């Protein structure tokens, strides 16, 4: 531990321009995670406050429905947020590799190497968390623009209080260190260098079975409950949980199948490289697009809401408000998921460029065109992106069909909303991955390729 | 300073190369010529300018002064100094091959795909490219290794894949930058043997940058660079390339002063 204490301040200051870029990216990611998580918790607290002290008609009855919906939104955002934290931690680890192996050469033990990495990642997490708390405060006026239960939020309602802020300052660095530890398991830091473990372990078809059972189970239950219209919302909530588990079980497996097919049919260098990179680690690819899969599912489920709300609105005003709020809340959750997925994708791409910097730079010296790597990046992200977002939206419509029939398709608003959201989300993710372009250019511009 | 060209037009000719990095003069007026099929080693201590010379000869860097002219096996001469980055990149892909110290193979591709990639970049179909690549792997003693990923190959095997990758497009010149730098002596010996033999058999010229006299001994001609100038030049006394003058003891003991078998040292 003494070594870790002695070396960690030195390591923090060491490193060149790349180290600064990755540190900045990682801190930004942690800041986004913190700010969004605090905002969602703020929303949850606001609904809890309103449920406890209702002021308007209908609030006493429906207050707790809003609380459970807010919990659902929080649950939906947890995984993408944790994934983003993990990507940021991984990014940090990838650039420290070279220095870590040099330290191993000097006699630092593997355990101390892990310790050093975790201290540095936790430090980045803390810097990000502090910036995130500030960003959260700055965002409060923006969130007050949203109207729920027929009245806008007040800043007071959305304020999480000092205890939650303090908790964020502890939890985010811990989360960062934890993700960093997991990332380090994927590399072998030896005194002679750092190598990535080859070939991710295989994925078993049992995943499909699990997913199938979950989806079928949900459909059977919802058919049985069809007569109880009032529990529709409960079923909707249940569907998010089920879909979440089903998608996570099946996602990487489907991506691997998709990658294999693309590898077989690959004709051009970019098709070959994109397919190989997807096959290399389908779980990692899933972590990037998985958040979007979930968002796609939310969007698919949401497609029902306009039709449902229109039907309900004819009966009473409260139902109209709830319908409108469901759409607003759903869209908000969707947008946040897309933003988080986009930041994750951008960070992951940056980490991937830095991981492969030597290979890329040498290939470039040998005449590999830069545009090829641009095309590979787009292809690598776009294929799984479309597969996952469209696939999961379709899954939502199919899973909810026993409950609502194909109600989603009876009103044009729903499908338009669905397609619009998916297109926007995919565009956002693609734009975020393009952010690694300057980094790639700077890596390729190096003619003196360092032996790391 | 000029070198003695072999008969016929030179494959690569550089005249008066000057390259500066800020205040540092990496090349201070270097002339080099390389005949078709000839092998040349560039020696010198760290920081002498030998890698910069390789980068200028290969069109990776543009010299601040001087010309580099490449004469491909077919077609008209190419003045690398006058071409833009994009064209030079294309020239490297079409006419040159590269073997670096390590890490030039794409880790996500198999050995076979790594060797097939340069042909695919030049427009060959995947099937044709993989067929040709498979032949090259066989020639380099890597039969049955095509499905392995770079991480699953030993250092020597990875370098042999790199040699196959460099030769698969039938380049005019192969550039090797410390090709055995990351290998043990026995493996390095084997890689150099394969590199020089296959390059010669393919009719390509070879430029090897090294600080190791044993490695330089594999080439027909040797220049020594110091402070950005060619300070010494020698041709193998027997006029051949290969291990002929490497002292016996199959594994590369090699000349203690690195000059055995060289003639014409200035």
JSON list of C-alpha atoms in Angstrom, two decimals, chain A residues 134-222:
[
{"chain": "A", "resi": 134, "resn": "UNK", "atom": "CA", "xyz": [-22.41, 21.51, -10.51]},
{"chain": "A", "resi": 135, "resn": "UNK", "atom": "CA", "xyz": [-23.94, 20.45, -13.83]},
{"chain": "A", "resi": 136, "resn": "UNK", "atom": "CA", "xyz": [-26.96, 19.07, -11.97]},
{"chain": "A", "resi": 137, "resn": "UNK", "atom": "CA", "xyz": [-27.49, 22.43, -10.26]},
{"chain": "A", "resi": 138, "resn": "UNK", "atom": "CA", "xyz": [-27.18, 24.20, -13.63]},
{"chain": "A", "resi": 139, "resn": "UNK", "atom": "CA", "xyz": [-29.71, 21.81, -15.17]},
{"chain": "A", "resi": 140, "resn": "UNK", "atom": "CA", "xyz": [-32.42, 22.37, -12.53]},
{"chain": "A", "resi": 141, "resn": "UNK", "atom": "CA", "xyz": [-33.90, 25.45, -14.29]},
{"chain": "A", "resi": 142, "resn": "UNK", "atom": "CA", "xyz": [-34.14, 23.37, -17.48]},
{"chain": "A", "resi": 143, "resn": "UNK", "atom": "CA", "xyz": [-36.06, 20.56, -15.74]},
{"chain": "A", "resi": 144, "resn": "UNK", "atom": "CA", "xyz": [-38.55, 23.09, -14.33]},
{"chain": "A", "resi": 145, "resn": "UNK", "atom": "CA", "xyz": [-39.75, 23.62, -17.91]},
{"chain": "A", "resi": 146, "resn": "UNK", "atom": "CA", "xyz": [-41.43, 20.20, -17.77]},
{"chain": "A", "resi": 147, "resn": "UNK", "atom": "CA", "xyz": [-45.07, 20.03, -16.75]},
{"chain": "A", "resi": 148, "resn": "UNK", "atom": "CA", "xyz": [-46.30, 16.99, -14.81]},
{"chain": "A", "resi": 149, "resn": "UNK", "atom": "CA", "xyz": [-49.67, 16.57, -13.08]},
{"chain": "A", "resi": 150, "resn": "UNK", "atom": "CA", "xyz": [-50.72, 19.81, -14.78]},
{"chain": "A", "resi": 151, "resn": "UNK", "atom": "CA", "xyz": [-48.09, 21.96, -13.03]},
{"chain": "A", "resi": 152, "resn": "UNK", "atom": "CA", "xyz": [-44.40, 22.57, -13.67]},
{"chain": "A", "resi": 153, "resn": "UNK", "atom": "CA", "xyz": [-41.72, 21.42, -11.23]},
{"chain": "A", "resi": 154, "resn": "UNK", "atom": "CA", "xyz": [-40.27, 23.98, -8.87]},
{"chain": "A", "resi": 155, "resn": "UNK", "atom": "CA", "xyz": [-36.50, 24.08, -8.21]},
{"chain": "A", "resi": 156, "resn": "UNK", "atom": "CA", "xyz": [-37.27, 23.23, -4.57]},
{"chain": "A", "resi": 157, "resn": "UNK", "atom": "CA", "xyz": [-39.03, 20.02, -5.60]},
{"chain": "A", "resi": 158, "resn": "UNK", "atom": "CA", "xyz": [-36.07, 18.95, -7.74]},
{"chain": "A", "resi": 159, "resn": "UNK", "atom": "CA", "xyz": [-33.36, 19.73, -5.17]},
{"chain": "A", "resi": 160, "resn": "UNK", "atom": "CA", "xyz": [-31.95, 16.47, -3.85]},
{"chain": "A", "resi": 161, "resn": "UNK", "atom": "CA", "xyz": [-30.38, 17.94, -0.73]},
{"chain": "A", "resi": 162, "resn": "UNK", "atom": "CA", "xyz": [-26.80, 17.89, 0.55]},
{"chain": "A", "resi": 163, "resn": "UNK", "atom": "CA", "xyz": [-26.91, 14.26, 1.73]},
{"chain": "A", "resi": 164, "resn": "UNK", "atom": "CA", "xyz": [-27.65, 12.90, -1.75]},
{"chain": "A", "resi": 165, "resn": "UNK", "atom": "CA", "xyz": [-24.95, 15.15, -3.25]},
{"chain": "A", "resi": 166, "resn": "UNK", "atom": "CA", "xyz": [-22.49, 13.83, -0.69]},
{"chain": "A", "resi": 167, "resn": "UNK", "atom": "CA", "xyz": [-23.57, 10.27, -1.48]},
{"chain": "A", "resi": 168, "resn": "UNK", "atom": "CA", "xyz": [-22.90, 10.96, -5.19]},
{"chain": "A", "resi": 169, "resn": "UNK", "atom": "CA", "xyz": [-19.38, 12.13, -4.33]},
{"chain": "A", "resi": 170, "resn": "UNK", "atom": "CA", "xyz": [-18.77, 8.79, -2.62]},
{"chain": "A", "resi": 171, "resn": "UNK", "atom": "CA", "xyz": [-20.70, 6.42, -4.90]},
{"chain": "A", "resi": 172, "resn": "UNK", "atom": "CA", "xyz": [-19.40, 7.68, -8.29]},
{"chain": "A", "resi": 173, "resn": "UNK", "atom": "CA", "xyz": [-15.68, 7.27, -7.43]},
{"chain": "A", "resi": 174, "resn": "UNK", "atom": "CA", "xyz": [-16.42, 3.83, -5.94]},
{"chain": "A", "resi": 175, "resn": "UNK", "atom": "CA", "xyz": [-18.34, 2.85, -9.06]},
{"chain": "A", "resi": 176, "resn": "UNK", "atom": "CA", "xyz": [-15.47, 4.12, -11.20]},
{"chain": "A", "resi": 177, "resn": "UNK", "atom": "CA", "xyz": [-12.91, 2.12, -9.22]},
{"chain": "A", "resi": 178, "resn": "UNK", "atom": "CA", "xyz": [-15.10, -0.99, -9.39]},
{"chain": "A", "resi": 179, "resn": "UNK", "atom": "CA", "xyz": [-15.48, -0.72, -13.18]},
{"chain": "A", "resi": 180, "resn": "UNK", "atom": "CA", "xyz": [-11.75, -0.11, -13.49]},
{"chain": "A", "resi": 181, "resn": "UNK", "atom": "CA", "xyz": [-11.07, -3.31, -11.55]},
{"chain": "A", "resi": 182, "resn": "UNK", "atom": "CA", "xyz": [-13.33, -5.26, -13.92]},
{"chain": "A", "resi": 183, "resn": "UNK", "atom": "CA", "xyz": [-11.58, -3.73, -16.95]},
{"chain": "A", "resi": 184, "resn": "UNK", "atom": "CA", "xyz": [-8.18, -4.66, -15.60]},
{"chain": "A", "resi": 185, "resn": "UNK", "atom": "CA", "xyz": [-9.26, -8.30, -15.53]},
{"chain": "A", "resi": 186, "resn": "UNK", "atom": "CA", "xyz": [-9.41, -8.13, -19.31]},
{"chain": "A", "resi": 187, "resn": "UNK", "atom": "CA", "xyz": [-5.75, -7.23, -19.70]},
{"chain": "A", "resi": 188, "resn": "UNK", "atom": "CA", "xyz": [-2.61, -8.97, -18.56]},
{"chain": "A", "resi": 189, "resn": "UNK", "atom": "CA", "xyz": [-0.10, -6.47, -17.25]},
{"chain": "A", "resi": 190, "resn": "UNK", "atom": "CA", "xyz": [3.29, -8.14, -17.47]},
{"chain": "A", "resi": 191, "resn": "UNK", "atom": "CA", "xyz": [6.69, -6.52, -17.08]},
{"chain": "A", "resi": 192, "resn": "UNK", "atom": "CA", "xyz": [7.17, -6.78, -20.84]},
{"chain": "A", "resi": 193, "resn": "UNK", "atom": "CA", "xyz": [3.95, -5.14, -21.86]},
{"chain": "A", "resi": 194, "resn": "UNK", "atom": "CA", "xyz": [0.23, -5.23, -21.73]},
{"chain": "A", "resi": 195, "resn": "UNK", "atom": "CA", "xyz": [-1.75, -7.58, -23.85]},
{"chain": "A", "resi": 196, "resn": "UNK", "atom": "CA", "xyz": [-5.44, -7.94, -24.23]},
{"chain": "A", "resi": 197, "resn": "UNK", "atom": "CA", "xyz": [-6.74, -11.39, -23.49]},
{"chain": "A", "resi": 198, "resn": "UNK", "atom": "CA", "xyz": [-7.59, -12.97, -26.82]},
{"chain": "A", "resi": 199, "resn": "UNK", "atom": "CA", "xyz": [-11.04, -14.16, -27.78]},
{"chain": "A", "resi": 200, "resn": "UNK", "atom": "CA", "xyz": [-13.85, -13.36, -25.40]},
{"chain": "A", "resi": 201, "resn": "UNK", "atom": "CA", "xyz": [-15.44, -16.51, -23.98]},
{"chain": "A", "resi": 202, "resn": "UNK", "atom": "CA", "xyz": [-18.28, -17.96, -26.05]},
{"chain": "A", "resi": 203, "resn": "UNK", "atom": "CA", "xyz": [-21.92, -17.18, -25.50]},
{"chain": "A", "resi": 204, "resn": "UNK", "atom": "CA", "xyz": [-24.30, -20.05, -24.97]},
{"chain": "A", "resi": 205, "resn": "UNK", "atom": "CA", "xyz": [-27.62, -20.51, -26.70]},
{"chain": "A", "resi": 206, "resn": "UNK", "atom": "CA", "xyz": [-29.22, -20.92, -23.27]},
{"chain": "A", "resi": 207, "resn": "UNK", "atom": "CA", "xyz": [-29.51, -17.13, -23.36]},
{"chain": "A", "resi": 208, "resn": "UNK", "atom": "CA", "xyz": [-32.12, -17.43, -26.08]},
{"chain": "A", "resi": 209, "resn": "UNK", "atom": "CA", "xyz": [-34.03, -19.96, -24.00]},
{"chain": "A", "resi": 210, "resn": "UNK", "atom": "CA", "xyz": [-34.05, -17.64, -20.99]},
{"chain": "A", "resi": 211, "resn": "UNK", "atom": "CA", "xyz": [-35.20, -14.73, -23.13]},
{"chain": "A", "resi": 212, "resn": "UNK", "atom": "CA", "xyz": [-37.89, -16.84, -24.81]},
{"chain": "A", "resi": 213, "resn": "UNK", "atom": "CA", "xyz": [-39.27, -18.05, -21.47]},
{"chain": "A", "resi": 214, "resn": "UNK", "atom": "CA", "xyz": [-39.35, -14.48, -20.15]},
{"chain": "A", "resi": 215, "resn": "UNK", "atom": "CA", "xyz": [-41.18, -13.09, -23.19]},
{"chain": "A", "resi": 216, "resn": "UNK", "atom": "CA", "xyz": [-43.66, -15.98, -23.37]},
{"chain": "A", "resi": 217, "resn": "UNK", "atom": "CA", "xyz": [-44.26, -15.81, -19.62]},
{"chain": "A", "resi": 218, "resn": "UNK", "atom": "CA", "xyz": [-45.03, -12.14, -19.94]},
{"chain": "A", "resi": 219, "resn": "UNK", "atom": "CA", "xyz": [-47.44, -12.67, -22.84]},
{"chain": "A", "resi": 220, "resn": "UNK", "atom": "CA", "xyz": [-49.28, -15.48, -20.99]},
{"chain": "A", "resi": 221, "resn": "UNK", "atom": "CA", "xyz": [-49.62, -13.39, -17.84]},
{"chain": "A", "resi": 222, "resn": "UNK", "atom": "CA", "xyz": [-50.84, -10.35, -19.73]}
]
